[in-house]
Amino acid sequence: MINVPSNATVAPVPRRLSVGADHVKASSRPVVTYSGTQQNELLAALPRDVLESLFEHLELVTLPFGKELFEFGGAMDYVYFPTTAIVSLLYVMEDGATTEIAVVGHEGVIGVSLFDGERAMCSAVTQAAGYGYRMKTQHLRAAFSQGGALPALLMRYNTALFAQMAQNAVGGRHSSIEQKLCRWLLDRLDRSPGNALKVTQEMISIMLGVRRESITAAAGKLQDEGLITYRRGNITVLDRSALEAYAGECYKVAKTEYDRLLVDVGRC
């Protein structure tokens, strides 16, 4: 046993926060800043006083490739506002087969749950690694109940997201493989900083729910026509306008709805 003199000064033990099975120091949490939150378009559209009222509940987090934010039938404990990450919303069949029903990046939000006990109707998986802000669902509900710009903005975005899901459903039935691939690539370009994407043909086939051989043939056709180049998991779009024309309605309807959202959020 060690005797400590009564007049000795004992340094306090740093307070630690529990996050699942991990423990991190309270001081290690990144500071949420106004400029940082502007990287997500929904947060950026909020009046400054409304946004800053959320700061104490927002947390900047890393979203690595393949991270599952929530699964089908599971609880949605957090709401995510991506900044540089891209997240796929997936419908999973009983046999494990998956189909992408929507994609969300810096323009949107994932995991909005406004009712107690609400369960996820799909799975959400990070497809392009990056960052985002998250907050506990209970805090978003509390902010939503206060009315004002936040609920108006979320409802507008929900309409745009529904349009994307509906168009993907229609396109999945009536569009060619080439059109589906064009729409899929354009969805990523809209949420990426450049015209190059790191993605494998196997991943695309899983997201679109088609055979890999079909994607190989479609990608080869687009490359032969000078719309893209494809090498070892890297696709570069050479002619975006031609890609949009090729995708046609498969991409245009959801894009139009999102463009309308951008105009609407400016009025919030």
mmCIF file of C-alpha atoms in Angstrom:
data_model
loop_
_atom_site.group_PDB
_atom_site.id
_atom_site.type_symbol
_atom_site.label_atom_id
_atom_site.label_comp_id
_atom_site.label_asym_id
_atom_site.label_seq_id
_atom_site.Cartn_x
_atom_site.Cartn_y
_atom_site.Cartn_z
ATOM 1 C CA MET A 1 0.000 0.000 0.000
ATOM 2 C CA ILE A 2 1.347 3.437 -0.974
ATOM 3 C CA ASN A 3 0.907 6.295 1.463
ATOM 4 C CA VAL A 4 0.098 9.646 -0.132
ATOM 5 C CA PRO A 5 1.037 12.732 1.935
ATOM 6 C CA SER A 6 -2.008 14.762 2.959
ATOM 7 C CA ASN A 7 -0.630 17.908 1.294
ATOM 8 C CA ALA A 8 0.178 16.211 -2.031
ATOM 9 C CA THR A 9 -1.600 17.284 -5.232
ATOM 10 C CA VAL A 10 -3.132 14.397 -7.150
ATOM 11 C CA ALA A 11 -3.781 14.966 -10.863
ATOM 12 C CA PRO A 12 -7.416 14.286 -11.816
ATOM 13 C CA VAL A 13 -8.135 11.247 -13.951
ATOM 14 C CA PRO A 14 -9.389 12.317 -17.402
ATOM 15 C CA ARG A 15 -13.127 11.718 -17.783
ATOM 16 C CA ARG A 16 -13.866 9.085 -20.411
ATOM 17 C CA LEU A 17 -16.926 8.594 -22.562
ATOM 18 C CA SER A 18 -18.183 5.165 -23.546
ATOM 19 C CA VAL A 19 -19.001 4.603 -27.213
ATOM 20 C CA GLY A 20 -20.135 1.014 -27.625
ATOM 21 C CA ALA A 21 -17.225 -1.173 -26.611
ATOM 22 C CA ASP A 22 -14.686 1.585 -27.159
ATOM 23 C CA HIS A 23 -13.634 4.333 -24.790
ATOM 24 C CA VAL A 24 -12.351 7.724 -25.843
ATOM 25 C CA LYS A 25 -11.341 10.790 -23.895
ATOM 26 C CA ALA A 26 -13.948 13.528 -23.777
ATOM 27 C CA SER A 27 -11.380 15.998 -25.085
ATOM 28 C CA SER A 28 -10.773 13.876 -28.238
ATOM 29 C CA ARG A 29 -14.163 14.699 -29.761
ATOM 30 C CA PRO A 30 -13.714 16.956 -32.832
ATOM 31 C CA VAL A 31 -15.078 20.453 -32.437
ATOM 32 C CA VAL A 32 -18.181 21.144 -34.546
ATOM 33 C CA THR A 33 -17.781 24.392 -36.494
ATOM 34 C CA TYR A 34 -20.113 26.448 -38.615
ATOM 35 C CA SER A 35 -17.800 26.241 -41.650
ATOM 36 C CA GLY A 36 -17.492 22.482 -41.288
ATOM 37 C CA THR A 37 -21.236 21.890 -41.259
ATOM 38 C CA GLN A 38 -21.593 23.868 -44.497
ATOM 39 C CA GLN A 39 -20.222 20.847 -46.349
ATOM 40 C CA ASN A 40 -23.623 19.204 -45.987
ATOM 41 C CA GLU A 41 -26.185 21.047 -48.075
ATOM 42 C CA LEU A 42 -29.136 20.447 -45.759
ATOM 43 C CA LEU A 43 -27.256 21.760 -42.739
ATOM 44 C CA ALA A 44 -25.952 24.662 -44.829
ATOM 45 C CA ALA A 45 -29.526 25.593 -45.796
ATOM 46 C CA LEU A 46 -30.602 26.057 -42.171
ATOM 47 C CA PRO A 47 -30.659 29.563 -40.676
ATOM 48 C CA ARG A 48 -27.481 30.066 -38.676
ATOM 49 C CA ASP A 49 -29.232 30.277 -35.295
ATOM 50 C CA VAL A 50 -31.121 27.039 -35.963
ATOM 51 C CA LEU A 51 -27.954 25.254 -37.084
ATOM 52 C CA GLU A 52 -25.906 26.439 -34.119
ATOM 53 C CA SER A 53 -28.624 25.223 -31.747
ATOM 54 C CA LEU A 54 -27.824 21.708 -33.004
ATOM 55 C CA PHE A 55 -24.061 21.936 -32.417
ATOM 56 C CA GLU A 56 -24.123 20.372 -28.948
ATOM 57 C CA HIS A 57 -25.804 17.289 -30.431
ATOM 58 C CA LEU A 58 -23.806 17.015 -33.680
ATOM 59 C CA GLU A 59 -20.678 14.854 -33.854
ATOM 60 C CA LEU A 60 -18.162 14.702 -36.701
ATOM 61 C CA VAL A 61 -17.512 11.032 -37.522
ATOM 62 C CA THR A 62 -15.452 9.001 -39.965
ATOM 63 C CA LEU A 63 -17.493 6.796 -42.285
ATOM 64 C CA PRO A 64 -15.168 4.085 -43.648
ATOM 65 C CA PHE A 65 -15.978 2.028 -46.725
ATOM 66 C CA GLY A 66 -18.410 -0.780 -45.953
ATOM 67 C CA LYS A 67 -19.601 0.609 -42.616
ATOM 68 C CA GLU A 68 -23.232 -0.334 -41.934
ATOM 69 C CA LEU A 69 -25.019 2.644 -40.384
ATOM 70 C CA PHE A 70 -28.147 0.610 -39.744
ATOM 71 C CA GLU A 71 -29.681 -2.624 -41.035
ATOM 72 C CA PHE A 72 -33.086 -3.591 -42.323
ATOM 73 C CA GLY A 73 -35.476 -4.054 -39.410
ATOM 74 C CA GLY A 74 -33.047 -2.495 -36.943
ATOM 75 C CA ALA A 75 -33.341 0.598 -34.804
ATOM 76 C CA MET A 76 -32.105 3.898 -36.218
ATOM 77 C CA ASP A 77 -30.310 5.360 -33.225
ATOM 78 C CA TYR A 78 -28.478 8.060 -35.182
ATOM 79 C CA VAL A 79 -29.206 10.448 -38.031
ATOM 80 C CA TYR A 80 -26.307 11.022 -40.442
ATOM 81 C CA PHE A 81 -25.533 14.119 -42.528
ATOM 82 C CA PRO A 82 -22.729 13.066 -44.950
ATOM 83 C CA THR A 83 -20.157 15.607 -46.065
ATOM 84 C CA THR A 84 -17.603 13.698 -48.167
ATOM 85 C CA ALA A 85 -18.927 10.137 -47.724
ATOM 86 C CA ILE A 86 -21.463 8.488 -50.023
ATOM 87 C CA VAL A 87 -23.986 6.059 -48.555
ATOM 88 C CA SER A 88 -26.105 3.438 -50.333
ATOM 89 C CA LEU A 89 -29.599 2.542 -49.166
ATOM 90 C CA LEU A 90 -30.052 -1.153 -49.878
ATOM 91 C CA TYR A 91 -32.978 -3.545 -49.880
ATOM 92 C CA VAL A 92 -31.867 -7.000 -48.759
ATOM 93 C CA MET A 93 -33.728 -10.136 -49.809
ATOM 94 C CA GLU A 94 -34.110 -13.227 -47.623
ATOM 95 C CA ASP A 95 -31.464 -15.041 -49.680
ATOM 96 C CA GLY A 96 -28.980 -12.204 -49.073
ATOM 97 C CA ALA A 97 -29.300 -10.602 -52.515
ATOM 98 C CA THR A 98 -29.215 -6.803 -52.410
ATOM 99 C CA THR A 99 -30.457 -3.988 -54.624
ATOM 100 C CA GLU A 100 -29.690 -0.310 -54.202
ATOM 101 C CA ILE A 101 -32.852 1.779 -53.879
ATOM 102 C CA ALA A 102 -31.198 5.185 -53.341
ATOM 103 C CA VAL A 103 -27.876 6.912 -52.763
ATOM 104 C CA VAL A 104 -27.167 9.810 -50.389
ATOM 105 C CA GLY A 105 -24.182 12.128 -50.182
ATOM 106 C CA HIS A 106 -23.449 15.714 -49.178
ATOM 107 C CA GLU A 107 -26.906 16.783 -50.360
ATOM 108 C CA GLY A 108 -28.870 14.762 -47.851
ATOM 109 C CA VAL A 109 -29.532 12.957 -44.610
ATOM 110 C CA ILE A 110 -29.861 9.298 -43.610
ATOM 111 C CA GLY A 111 -31.826 7.637 -40.834
ATOM 112 C CA VAL A 112 -34.550 10.163 -40.072
ATOM 113 C CA SER A 113 -36.927 8.474 -37.637
ATOM 114 C CA LEU A 114 -39.699 10.599 -36.181
ATOM 115 C CA PHE A 115 -41.575 7.949 -34.199
ATOM 116 C CA ASP A 116 -40.536 5.886 -31.170
ATOM 117 C CA GLY A 117 -39.942 2.263 -32.041
ATOM 118 C CA GLU A 118 -39.642 2.972 -35.778
ATOM 119 C CA ARG A 119 -37.557 0.371 -37.613
ATOM 120 C CA ALA A 120 -35.414 0.716 -40.727
ATOM 121 C CA MET A 121 -37.063 -0.282 -43.988
ATOM 122 C CA CYS A 122 -33.663 -0.766 -45.647
ATOM 123 C CA SER A 123 -29.971 -1.059 -44.838
ATOM 124 C CA ALA A 124 -27.549 1.876 -45.091
ATOM 125 C CA VAL A 125 -23.920 1.123 -46.010
ATOM 126 C CA THR A 126 -21.045 3.516 -46.732
ATOM 127 C CA GLN A 127 -20.013 3.056 -50.347
ATOM 128 C CA ALA A 128 -17.402 5.811 -50.608
ATOM 129 C CA ALA A 129 -15.368 6.506 -47.482
ATOM 130 C CA GLY A 130 -15.416 9.997 -46.027
ATOM 131 C CA TYR A 131 -16.864 12.052 -43.226
ATOM 132 C CA GLY A 132 -20.218 13.163 -41.961
ATOM 133 C CA TYR A 133 -22.047 14.538 -38.943
ATOM 134 C CA ARG A 134 -24.321 12.431 -36.813
ATOM 135 C CA MET A 135 -26.734 13.125 -33.994
ATOM 136 C CA LYS A 136 -28.932 10.912 -31.866
ATOM 137 C CA THR A 137 -32.403 10.401 -33.265
ATOM 138 C CA GLN A 138 -34.014 11.600 -30.047
ATOM 139 C CA HIS A 139 -32.350 15.008 -30.414
ATOM 140 C CA LEU A 140 -33.547 15.372 -34.007
ATOM 141 C CA ARG A 141 -37.092 14.533 -32.902
ATOM 142 C CA ALA A 142 -36.926 17.188 -30.216
ATOM 143 C CA ALA A 143 -35.670 19.787 -32.725
ATOM 144 C CA PHE A 144 -38.273 18.704 -35.286
ATOM 145 C CA SER A 145 -41.114 19.166 -32.788
ATOM 146 C CA GLN A 146 -40.167 22.833 -32.391
ATOM 147 C CA GLY A 147 -41.223 23.528 -35.974
ATOM 148 C CA GLY A 148 -39.622 26.115 -38.227
ATOM 149 C CA ALA A 149 -36.975 25.634 -40.910
ATOM 150 C CA LEU A 150 -35.687 22.196 -39.881
ATOM 151 C CA PRO A 151 -38.890 20.134 -40.367
ATOM 152 C CA ALA A 152 -39.735 22.071 -43.555
ATOM 153 C CA LEU A 153 -36.298 21.261 -44.953
ATOM 154 C CA LEU A 154 -36.416 17.583 -43.997
ATOM 155 C CA MET A 155 -39.854 17.130 -45.551
ATOM 156 C CA ARG A 156 -38.690 18.748 -48.795
ATOM 157 C CA TYR A 157 -35.665 16.454 -48.894
ATOM 158 C CA ASN A 158 -37.832 13.422 -48.186
ATOM 159 C CA THR A 159 -39.860 14.251 -51.315
ATOM 160 C CA ALA A 160 -36.685 14.368 -53.420
ATOM 161 C CA LEU A 161 -35.473 11.082 -51.928
ATOM 162 C CA PHE A 162 -38.808 9.419 -52.654
ATOM 163 C CA ALA A 163 -38.564 10.602 -56.284
ATOM 164 C CA GLN A 164 -35.138 8.961 -56.533
ATOM 165 C CA MET A 165 -36.467 5.679 -55.098
ATOM 166 C CA ALA A 166 -39.478 5.710 -57.406
ATOM 167 C CA GLN A 167 -37.359 6.394 -60.469
ATOM 168 C CA ASN A 168 -34.934 3.618 -59.531
ATOM 169 C CA ALA A 169 -37.855 1.211 -59.214
ATOM 170 C CA VAL A 170 -39.239 2.184 -62.616
ATOM 171 C CA GLY A 171 -35.796 2.181 -64.211
ATOM 172 C CA GLY A 172 -35.058 -1.229 -62.792
ATOM 173 C CA ARG A 173 -37.965 -2.634 -64.759
ATOM 174 C CA HIS A 174 -38.008 -0.618 -67.979
ATOM 175 C CA SER A 175 -34.427 0.610 -68.577
ATOM 176 C CA SER A 176 -31.607 -1.165 -70.372
ATOM 177 C CA ILE A 177 -28.465 -2.275 -68.549
ATOM 178 C CA GLU A 178 -26.557 0.575 -70.217
ATOM 179 C CA GLN A 179 -29.116 3.130 -68.995
ATOM 180 C CA LYS A 180 -29.004 1.730 -65.463
ATOM 181 C CA LEU A 181 -25.204 1.906 -65.463
ATOM 182 C CA CYS A 182 -25.255 5.498 -66.752
ATOM 183 C CA ARG A 183 -27.722 6.544 -64.054
ATOM 184 C CA TRP A 184 -25.681 4.775 -61.377
ATOM 185 C CA LEU A 185 -22.475 6.542 -62.441
ATOM 186 C CA LEU A 186 -24.198 9.939 -62.654
ATOM 187 C CA ASP A 187 -25.628 9.522 -59.145
ATOM 188 C CA ARG A 188 -22.064 9.116 -57.853
ATOM 189 C CA LEU A 189 -20.669 11.979 -59.907
ATOM 190 C CA ASP A 190 -23.290 14.299 -58.399
ATOM 191 C CA ARG A 191 -21.875 13.486 -54.960
ATOM 192 C CA SER A 192 -18.156 13.337 -55.844
ATOM 193 C CA PRO A 193 -15.578 16.133 -56.275
ATOM 194 C CA GLY A 194 -14.348 15.011 -59.700
ATOM 195 C CA ASN A 195 -15.145 12.861 -62.723
ATOM 196 C CA ALA A 196 -13.268 9.747 -61.545
ATOM 197 C CA LEU A 197 -14.806 6.972 -59.453
ATOM 198 C CA LYS A 198 -13.136 4.078 -57.663
ATOM 199 C CA VAL A 199 -15.506 1.164 -58.087
ATOM 200 C CA THR A 200 -15.390 -2.431 -59.263
ATOM 201 C CA GLN A 201 -17.735 -4.055 -61.743
ATOM 202 C CA GLU A 202 -18.636 -6.572 -59.041
ATOM 203 C CA MET A 203 -19.817 -3.787 -56.728
ATOM 204 C CA ILE A 204 -21.914 -2.226 -59.488
ATOM 205 C CA SER A 205 -23.514 -5.570 -60.282
ATOM 206 C CA ILE A 206 -24.430 -6.064 -56.620
ATOM 207 C CA MET A 207 -25.887 -2.557 -56.299
ATOM 208 C CA LEU A 208 -27.946 -2.900 -59.490
ATOM 209 C CA GLY A 209 -28.936 -6.495 -58.836
ATOM 210 C CA VAL A 210 -27.688 -7.783 -62.202
ATOM 211 C CA ARG A 211 -25.032 -10.248 -63.354
ATOM 212 C CA ARG A 212 -21.435 -9.048 -63.424
ATOM 213 C CA GLU A 213 -21.093 -10.151 -67.050
ATOM 214 C CA SER A 214 -23.902 -7.754 -67.959
ATOM 215 C CA ILE A 215 -22.052 -4.844 -66.327
ATOM 216 C CA THR A 216 -18.824 -5.816 -68.101
ATOM 217 C CA ALA A 217 -20.587 -5.759 -71.455
ATOM 218 C CA ALA A 218 -22.378 -2.450 -70.725
ATOM 219 C CA ALA A 219 -19.198 -0.758 -69.476
ATOM 220 C CA GLY A 220 -17.340 -1.978 -72.558
ATOM 221 C CA LYS A 221 -19.996 -0.507 -74.822
ATOM 222 C CA LEU A 222 -19.867 2.884 -73.067
ATOM 223 C CA GLN A 223 -16.087 2.854 -73.296
ATOM 224 C CA ASP A 224 -16.144 2.001 -77.009
ATOM 225 C CA GLU A 225 -18.478 4.962 -77.572
ATOM 226 C CA GLY A 226 -16.083 7.304 -75.750
ATOM 227 C CA LEU A 227 -18.300 8.071 -72.743
ATOM 228 C CA ILE A 228 -16.049 6.490 -70.091
ATOM 229 C CA THR A 229 -12.709 4.811 -69.547
ATOM 230 C CA TYR A 230 -12.391 1.847 -67.215
ATOM 231 C CA ARG A 231 -9.145 0.457 -65.764
ATOM 232 C CA ARG A 232 -8.617 -1.727 -62.702
ATOM 233 C CA GLY A 233 -11.469 -0.511 -60.551
ATOM 234 C CA ASN A 234 -11.324 3.098 -61.762
ATOM 235 C CA ILE A 235 -13.980 4.629 -63.987
ATOM 236 C CA THR A 236 -13.465 8.077 -65.476
ATOM 237 C CA VAL A 237 -16.364 9.861 -67.155
ATOM 238 C CA LEU A 238 -15.223 11.559 -70.361
ATOM 239 C CA ASP A 239 -18.523 12.912 -71.662
ATOM 240 C CA ARG A 240 -21.085 13.667 -68.965
ATOM 241 C CA SER A 241 -23.613 15.222 -71.337
ATOM 242 C CA ALA A 242 -23.626 12.096 -73.466
ATOM 243 C CA LEU A 243 -23.945 9.971 -70.333
ATOM 244 C CA GLU A 244 -27.014 11.974 -69.245
ATOM 245 C CA ALA A 245 -28.555 11.662 -72.703
ATOM 246 C CA TYR A 246 -27.922 7.914 -72.649
ATOM 247 C CA ALA A 247 -29.508 7.530 -69.185
ATOM 248 C CA GLY A 248 -32.563 9.498 -70.281
ATOM 249 C CA GLU A 249 -35.592 9.393 -68.000
ATOM 250 C CA CYS A 250 -33.811 6.866 -65.809
ATOM 251 C CA TYR A 251 -31.776 9.751 -64.376
ATOM 252 C CA LYS A 252 -33.559 12.944 -65.409
ATOM 253 C CA VAL A 253 -36.700 12.704 -63.227
ATOM 254 C CA ALA A 254 -34.891 12.275 -59.901
ATOM 255 C CA LYS A 255 -32.321 14.922 -60.890
ATOM 256 C CA THR A 256 -35.086 17.423 -61.715
ATOM 257 C CA GLU A 257 -36.720 16.839 -58.336
ATOM 258 C CA TYR A 258 -33.419 17.368 -56.552
ATOM 259 C CA ASP A 259 -32.736 20.586 -58.484
ATOM 260 C CA ARG A 260 -36.160 21.815 -57.375
ATOM 261 C CA LEU A 261 -35.219 20.963 -53.807
ATOM 262 C CA LEU A 262 -32.162 23.229 -54.065
ATOM 263 C CA VAL A 263 -34.405 26.109 -55.080
ATOM 264 C CA ASP A 264 -36.832 25.358 -52.240
ATOM 265 C CA VAL A 265 -34.189 25.155 -49.517
ATOM 266 C CA GLY A 266 -33.051 28.624 -50.430
ATOM 267 C CA ARG A 267 -36.429 29.843 -49.194
ATOM 268 C CA CYS A 268 -36.211 28.074 -45.813
#
